[in-house]
PDB file of C-alpha atoms in Angstrom:
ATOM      1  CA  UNK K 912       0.000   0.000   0.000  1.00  0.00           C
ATOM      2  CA  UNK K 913       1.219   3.068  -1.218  1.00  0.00           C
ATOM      3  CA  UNK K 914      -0.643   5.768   0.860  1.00  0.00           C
ATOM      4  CA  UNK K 915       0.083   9.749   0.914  1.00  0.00           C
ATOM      5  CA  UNK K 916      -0.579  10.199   4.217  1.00  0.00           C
ATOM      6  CA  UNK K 917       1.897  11.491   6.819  1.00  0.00           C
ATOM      7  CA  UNK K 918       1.814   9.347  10.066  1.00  0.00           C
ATOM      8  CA  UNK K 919       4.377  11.794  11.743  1.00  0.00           C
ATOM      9  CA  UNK K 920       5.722   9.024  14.173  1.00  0.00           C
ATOM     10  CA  UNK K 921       6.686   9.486  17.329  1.00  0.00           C
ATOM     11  CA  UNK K 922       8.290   7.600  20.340  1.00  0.00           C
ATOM     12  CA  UNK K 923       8.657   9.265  23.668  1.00  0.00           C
ATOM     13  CA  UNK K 924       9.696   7.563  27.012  1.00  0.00           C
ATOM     14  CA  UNK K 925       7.080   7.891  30.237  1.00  0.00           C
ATOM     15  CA  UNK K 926       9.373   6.367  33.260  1.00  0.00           C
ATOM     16  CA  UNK K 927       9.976   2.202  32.177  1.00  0.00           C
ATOM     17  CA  UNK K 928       7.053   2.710  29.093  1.00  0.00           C
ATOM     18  CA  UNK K 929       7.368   3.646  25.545  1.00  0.00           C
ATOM     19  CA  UNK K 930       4.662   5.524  23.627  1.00  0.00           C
ATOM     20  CA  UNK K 931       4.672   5.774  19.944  1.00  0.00           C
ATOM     21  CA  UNK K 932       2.269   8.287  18.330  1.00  0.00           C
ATOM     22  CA  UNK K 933       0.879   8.279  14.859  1.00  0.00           C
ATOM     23  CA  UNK K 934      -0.948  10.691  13.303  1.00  0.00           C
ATOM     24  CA  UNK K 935      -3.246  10.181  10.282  1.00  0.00           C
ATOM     25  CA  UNK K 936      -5.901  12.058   8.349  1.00  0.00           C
ATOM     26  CA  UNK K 937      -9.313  10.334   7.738  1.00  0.00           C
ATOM     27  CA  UNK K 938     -11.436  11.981   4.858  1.00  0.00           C
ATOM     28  CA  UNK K 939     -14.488  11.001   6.888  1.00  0.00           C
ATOM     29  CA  UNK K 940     -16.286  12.821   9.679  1.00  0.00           C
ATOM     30  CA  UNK K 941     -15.679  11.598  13.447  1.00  0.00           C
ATOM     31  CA  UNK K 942     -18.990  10.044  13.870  1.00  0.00           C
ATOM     32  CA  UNK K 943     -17.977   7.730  11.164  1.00  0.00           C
ATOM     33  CA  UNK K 944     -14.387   7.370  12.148  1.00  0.00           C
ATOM     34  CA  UNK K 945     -15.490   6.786  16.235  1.00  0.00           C
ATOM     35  CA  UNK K 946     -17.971   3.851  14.946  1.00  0.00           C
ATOM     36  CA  UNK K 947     -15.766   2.090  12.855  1.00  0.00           C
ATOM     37  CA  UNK K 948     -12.905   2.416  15.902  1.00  0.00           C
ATOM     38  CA  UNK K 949     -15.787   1.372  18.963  1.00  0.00           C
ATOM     39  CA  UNK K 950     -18.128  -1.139  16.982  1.00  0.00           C
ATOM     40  CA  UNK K 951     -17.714  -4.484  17.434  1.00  0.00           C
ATOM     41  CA  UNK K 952     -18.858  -5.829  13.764  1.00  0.00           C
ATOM     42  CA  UNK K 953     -16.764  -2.829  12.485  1.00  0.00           C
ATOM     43  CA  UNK K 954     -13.087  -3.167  14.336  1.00  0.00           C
ATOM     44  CA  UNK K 955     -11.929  -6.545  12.565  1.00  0.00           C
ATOM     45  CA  UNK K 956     -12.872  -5.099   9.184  1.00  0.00           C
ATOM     46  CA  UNK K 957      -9.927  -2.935   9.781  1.00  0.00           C
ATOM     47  CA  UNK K 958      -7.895  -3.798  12.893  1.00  0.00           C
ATOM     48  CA  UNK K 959      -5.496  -6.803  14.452  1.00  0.00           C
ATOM     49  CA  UNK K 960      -8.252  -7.918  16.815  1.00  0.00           C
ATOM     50  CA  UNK K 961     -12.089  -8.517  17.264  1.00  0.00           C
ATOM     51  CA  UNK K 962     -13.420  -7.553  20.041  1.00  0.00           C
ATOM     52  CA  UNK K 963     -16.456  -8.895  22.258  1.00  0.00           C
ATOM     53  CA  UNK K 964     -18.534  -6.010  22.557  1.00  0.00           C
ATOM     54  CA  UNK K 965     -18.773  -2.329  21.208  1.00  0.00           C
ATOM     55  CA  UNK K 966     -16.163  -0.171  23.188  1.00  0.00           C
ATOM     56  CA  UNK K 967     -18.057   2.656  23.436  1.00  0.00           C
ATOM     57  CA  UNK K 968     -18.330   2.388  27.863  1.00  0.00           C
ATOM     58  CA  UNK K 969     -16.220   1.333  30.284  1.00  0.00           C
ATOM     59  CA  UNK K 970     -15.300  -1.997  31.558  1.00  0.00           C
ATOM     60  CA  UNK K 971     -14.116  -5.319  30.601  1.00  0.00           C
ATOM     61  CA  UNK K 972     -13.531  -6.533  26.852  1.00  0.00           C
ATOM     62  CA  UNK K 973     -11.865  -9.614  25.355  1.00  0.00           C
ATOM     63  CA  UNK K 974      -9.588  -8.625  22.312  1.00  0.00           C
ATOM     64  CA  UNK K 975      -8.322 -11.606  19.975  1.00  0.00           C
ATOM     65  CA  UNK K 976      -5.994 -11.635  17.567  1.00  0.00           C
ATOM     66  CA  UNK K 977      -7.540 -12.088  14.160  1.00  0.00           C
ATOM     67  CA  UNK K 978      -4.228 -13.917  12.796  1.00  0.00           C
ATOM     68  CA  UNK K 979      -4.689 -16.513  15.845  1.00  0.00           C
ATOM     69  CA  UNK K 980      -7.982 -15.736  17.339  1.00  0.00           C
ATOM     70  CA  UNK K 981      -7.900 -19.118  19.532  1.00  0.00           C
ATOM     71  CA  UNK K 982      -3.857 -18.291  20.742  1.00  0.00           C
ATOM     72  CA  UNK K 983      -4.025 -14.648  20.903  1.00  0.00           C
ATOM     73  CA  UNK K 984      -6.885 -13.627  23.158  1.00  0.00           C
ATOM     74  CA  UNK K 985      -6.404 -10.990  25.871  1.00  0.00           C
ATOM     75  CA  UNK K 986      -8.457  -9.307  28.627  1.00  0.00           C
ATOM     76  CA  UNK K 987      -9.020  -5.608  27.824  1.00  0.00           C
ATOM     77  CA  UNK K 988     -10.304  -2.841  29.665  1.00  0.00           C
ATOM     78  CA  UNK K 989     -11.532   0.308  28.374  1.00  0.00           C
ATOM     79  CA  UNK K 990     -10.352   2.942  30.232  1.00  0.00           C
ATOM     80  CA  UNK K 991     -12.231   6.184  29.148  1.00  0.00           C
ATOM     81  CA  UNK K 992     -14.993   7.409  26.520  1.00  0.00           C
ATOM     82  CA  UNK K 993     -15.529  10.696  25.406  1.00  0.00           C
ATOM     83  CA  UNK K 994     -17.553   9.767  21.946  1.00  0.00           C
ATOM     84  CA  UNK K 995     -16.944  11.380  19.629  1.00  0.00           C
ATOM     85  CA  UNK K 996     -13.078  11.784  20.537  1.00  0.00           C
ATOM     86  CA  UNK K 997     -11.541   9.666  23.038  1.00  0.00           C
ATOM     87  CA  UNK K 998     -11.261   6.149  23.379  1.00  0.00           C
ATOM     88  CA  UNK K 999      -8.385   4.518  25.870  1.00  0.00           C
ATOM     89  CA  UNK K1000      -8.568   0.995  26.238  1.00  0.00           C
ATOM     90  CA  UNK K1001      -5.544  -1.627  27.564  1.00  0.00           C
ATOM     91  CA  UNK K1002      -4.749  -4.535  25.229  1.00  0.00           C
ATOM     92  CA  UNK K1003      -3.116  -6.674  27.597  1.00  0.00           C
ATOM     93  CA  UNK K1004      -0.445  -4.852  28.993  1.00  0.00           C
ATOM     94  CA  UNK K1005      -0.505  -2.109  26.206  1.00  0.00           C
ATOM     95  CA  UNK K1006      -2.911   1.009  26.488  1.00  0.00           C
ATOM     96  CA  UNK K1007      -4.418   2.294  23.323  1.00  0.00           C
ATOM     97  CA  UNK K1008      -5.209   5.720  23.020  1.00  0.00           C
ATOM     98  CA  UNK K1009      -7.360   7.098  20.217  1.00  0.00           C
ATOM     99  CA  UNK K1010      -8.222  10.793  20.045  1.00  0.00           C
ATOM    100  CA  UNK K1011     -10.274  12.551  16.829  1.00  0.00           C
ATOM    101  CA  UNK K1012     -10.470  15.864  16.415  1.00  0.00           C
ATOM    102  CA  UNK K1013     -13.321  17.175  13.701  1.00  0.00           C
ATOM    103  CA  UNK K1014     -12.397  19.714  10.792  1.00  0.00           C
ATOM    104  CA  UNK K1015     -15.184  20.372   8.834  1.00  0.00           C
ATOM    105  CA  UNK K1016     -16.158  16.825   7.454  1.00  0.00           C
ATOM    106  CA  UNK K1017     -12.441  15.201   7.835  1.00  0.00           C
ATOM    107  CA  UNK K1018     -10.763  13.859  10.886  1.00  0.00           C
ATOM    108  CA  UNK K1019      -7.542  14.265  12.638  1.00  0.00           C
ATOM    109  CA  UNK K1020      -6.777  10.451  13.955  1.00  0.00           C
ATOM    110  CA  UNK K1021      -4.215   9.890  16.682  1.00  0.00           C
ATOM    111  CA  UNK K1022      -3.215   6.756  18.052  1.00  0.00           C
ATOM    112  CA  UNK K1023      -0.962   7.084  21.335  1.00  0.00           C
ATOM    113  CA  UNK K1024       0.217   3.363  21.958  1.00  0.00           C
ATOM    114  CA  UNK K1025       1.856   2.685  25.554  1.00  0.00           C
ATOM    115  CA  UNK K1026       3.926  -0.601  25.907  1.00  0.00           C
ATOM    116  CA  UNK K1027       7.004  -1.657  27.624  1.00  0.00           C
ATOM    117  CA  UNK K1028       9.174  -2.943  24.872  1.00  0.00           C
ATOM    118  CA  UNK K1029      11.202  -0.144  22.427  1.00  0.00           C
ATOM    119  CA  UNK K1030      12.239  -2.282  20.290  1.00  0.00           C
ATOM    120  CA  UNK K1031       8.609  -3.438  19.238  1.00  0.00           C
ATOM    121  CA  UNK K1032       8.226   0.423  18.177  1.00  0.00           C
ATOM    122  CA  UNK K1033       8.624  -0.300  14.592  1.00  0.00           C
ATOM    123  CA  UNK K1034       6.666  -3.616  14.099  1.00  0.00           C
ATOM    124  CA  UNK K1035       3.919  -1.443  16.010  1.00  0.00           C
ATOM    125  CA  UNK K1036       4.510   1.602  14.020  1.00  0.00           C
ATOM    126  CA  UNK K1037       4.328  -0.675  10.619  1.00  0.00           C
ATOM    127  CA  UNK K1038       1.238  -2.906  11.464  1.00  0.00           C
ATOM    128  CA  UNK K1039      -0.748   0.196  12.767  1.00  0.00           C
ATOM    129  CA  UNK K1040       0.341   2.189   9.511  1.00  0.00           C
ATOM    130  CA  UNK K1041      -1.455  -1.106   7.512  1.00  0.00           C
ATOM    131  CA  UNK K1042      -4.474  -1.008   9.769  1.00  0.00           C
ATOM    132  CA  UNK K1043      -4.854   2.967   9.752  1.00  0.00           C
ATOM    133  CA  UNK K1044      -4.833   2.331   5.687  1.00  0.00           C
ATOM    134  CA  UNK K1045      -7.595  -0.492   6.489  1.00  0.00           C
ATOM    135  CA  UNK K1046      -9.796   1.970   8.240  1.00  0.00           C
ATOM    136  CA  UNK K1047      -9.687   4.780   5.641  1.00  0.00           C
ATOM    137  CA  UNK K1048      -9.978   2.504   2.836  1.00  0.00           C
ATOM    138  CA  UNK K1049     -13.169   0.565   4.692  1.00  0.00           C
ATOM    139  CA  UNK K1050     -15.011   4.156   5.369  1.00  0.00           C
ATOM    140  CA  UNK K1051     -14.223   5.349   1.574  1.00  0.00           C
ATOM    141  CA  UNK K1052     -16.451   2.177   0.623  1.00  0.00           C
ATOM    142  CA  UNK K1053     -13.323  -0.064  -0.680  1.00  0.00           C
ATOM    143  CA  UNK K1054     -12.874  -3.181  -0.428  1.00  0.00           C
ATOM    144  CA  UNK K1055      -9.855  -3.754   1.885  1.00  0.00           C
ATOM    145  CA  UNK K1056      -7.829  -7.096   2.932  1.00  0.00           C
ATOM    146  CA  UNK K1057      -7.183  -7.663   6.345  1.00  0.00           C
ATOM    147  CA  UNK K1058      -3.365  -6.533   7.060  1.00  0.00           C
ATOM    148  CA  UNK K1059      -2.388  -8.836   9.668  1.00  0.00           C
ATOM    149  CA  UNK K1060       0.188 -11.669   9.012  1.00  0.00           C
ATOM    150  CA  UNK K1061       0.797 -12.769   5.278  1.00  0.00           C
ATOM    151  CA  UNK K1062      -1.470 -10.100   3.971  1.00  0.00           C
ATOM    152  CA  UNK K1063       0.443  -7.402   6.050  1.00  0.00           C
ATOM    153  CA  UNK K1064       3.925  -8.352   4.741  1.00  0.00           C
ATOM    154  CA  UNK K1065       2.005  -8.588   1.295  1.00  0.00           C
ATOM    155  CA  UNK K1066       0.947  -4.873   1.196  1.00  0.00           C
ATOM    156  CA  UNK K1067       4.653  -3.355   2.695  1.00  0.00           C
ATOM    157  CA  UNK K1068       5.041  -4.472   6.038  1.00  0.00           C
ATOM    158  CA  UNK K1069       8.560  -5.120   6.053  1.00  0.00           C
ATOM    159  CA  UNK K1070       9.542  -2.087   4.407  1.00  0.00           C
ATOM    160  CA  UNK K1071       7.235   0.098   6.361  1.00  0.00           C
ATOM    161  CA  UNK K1072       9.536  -2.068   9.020  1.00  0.00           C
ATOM    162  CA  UNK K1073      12.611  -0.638   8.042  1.00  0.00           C
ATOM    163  CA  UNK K1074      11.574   2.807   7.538  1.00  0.00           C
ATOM    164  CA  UNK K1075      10.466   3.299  11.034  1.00  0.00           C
ATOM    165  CA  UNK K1076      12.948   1.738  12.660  1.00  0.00           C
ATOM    166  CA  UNK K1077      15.442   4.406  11.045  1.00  0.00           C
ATOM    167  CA  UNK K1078      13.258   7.372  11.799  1.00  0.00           C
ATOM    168  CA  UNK K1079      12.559   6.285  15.554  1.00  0.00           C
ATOM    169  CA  UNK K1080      16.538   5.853  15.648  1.00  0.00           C
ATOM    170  CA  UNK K1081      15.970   1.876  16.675  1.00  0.00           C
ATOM    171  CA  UNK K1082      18.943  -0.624  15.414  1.00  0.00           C
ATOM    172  CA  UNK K1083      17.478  -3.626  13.569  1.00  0.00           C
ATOM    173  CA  UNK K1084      18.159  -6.562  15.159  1.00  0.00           C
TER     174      UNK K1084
END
């Protein structure tokens, strides 16, 4: 996937955590972008996991991995709602932070993702680049594959990979 959008990521240290930041515009308004984030039949069109309910309250949730939905499942717990515009929600031992801001009928998307682990910044920067493509390609009525796994390294993982590892100054390994 060749997109024009500018992620502008970031990675900033909070104490023994990590938090990358990507930025994205969506050419949809935020009602549109907030359901496709928060409703359950929506998220796996789009993102790594399903979840078990809509995430639009707080409480419990069970995420699971789309790639290995009966290996990968982990308790969740959103955090805080503020629909339209915030949604926080932990993904195990990550927290997921996902703030819109409106202008006019477009929408400022950032994703603030909190984990332990630095050098996971660019497989987390690359897979959430893929899924952010997902999203606006499933709201501008396209027909989009999941990009988790063999599909993700299909549509540029690797080199999306590479390219933020150099700008968030992390060594490959």
């Amino acid at each position: 996937m060749n997109s024009k959008a500018s992620y502008n990521p970031r990675l900033t240290q909070d104490g023994d955590e990590w938090i990358l930041v990507l930025e994205r515009w969506v050419e949809h308004n935020c009602e549109e972008v907030w359901a496709a984030l928060t409703e359950a039949d929506q998220v796996p069109s789009w993102g790594p996991f399903t979840t078990d309910r809509n995430l639009t309250s707080a409480g419990p949730v069970r995420l699971a991995h789309i790639d290995m939905p009966e290996e990968d499942v982990r308790d969740g717990y959103v955090l805080e709602v503020d629909a339209p515009y915030l949604l926080v929600f932990r993904w195990g031992d990550d927290v997921l932070r996902w703030e819109l801001s409106r202008d006019g009928d477009r929408t400022l998307l950032v994703l603030l993702h909190r984990f332990a682990d630095r050098q996971q910044a660019p497989s987390y920067a690359a897979g959430w680049h893929l899924c952010l493509e997902g999203l606006a390609g499933i709201l501008a009525g396209k027909k989009m594959p999941l990009m988790v796994g063999h599909n993700a390294y299909q549509h540029g993982w690797k080199a999306l990979y590479v390219k933020y590892a150099a700008q968030l100054g992390i060594p490959l390994s």
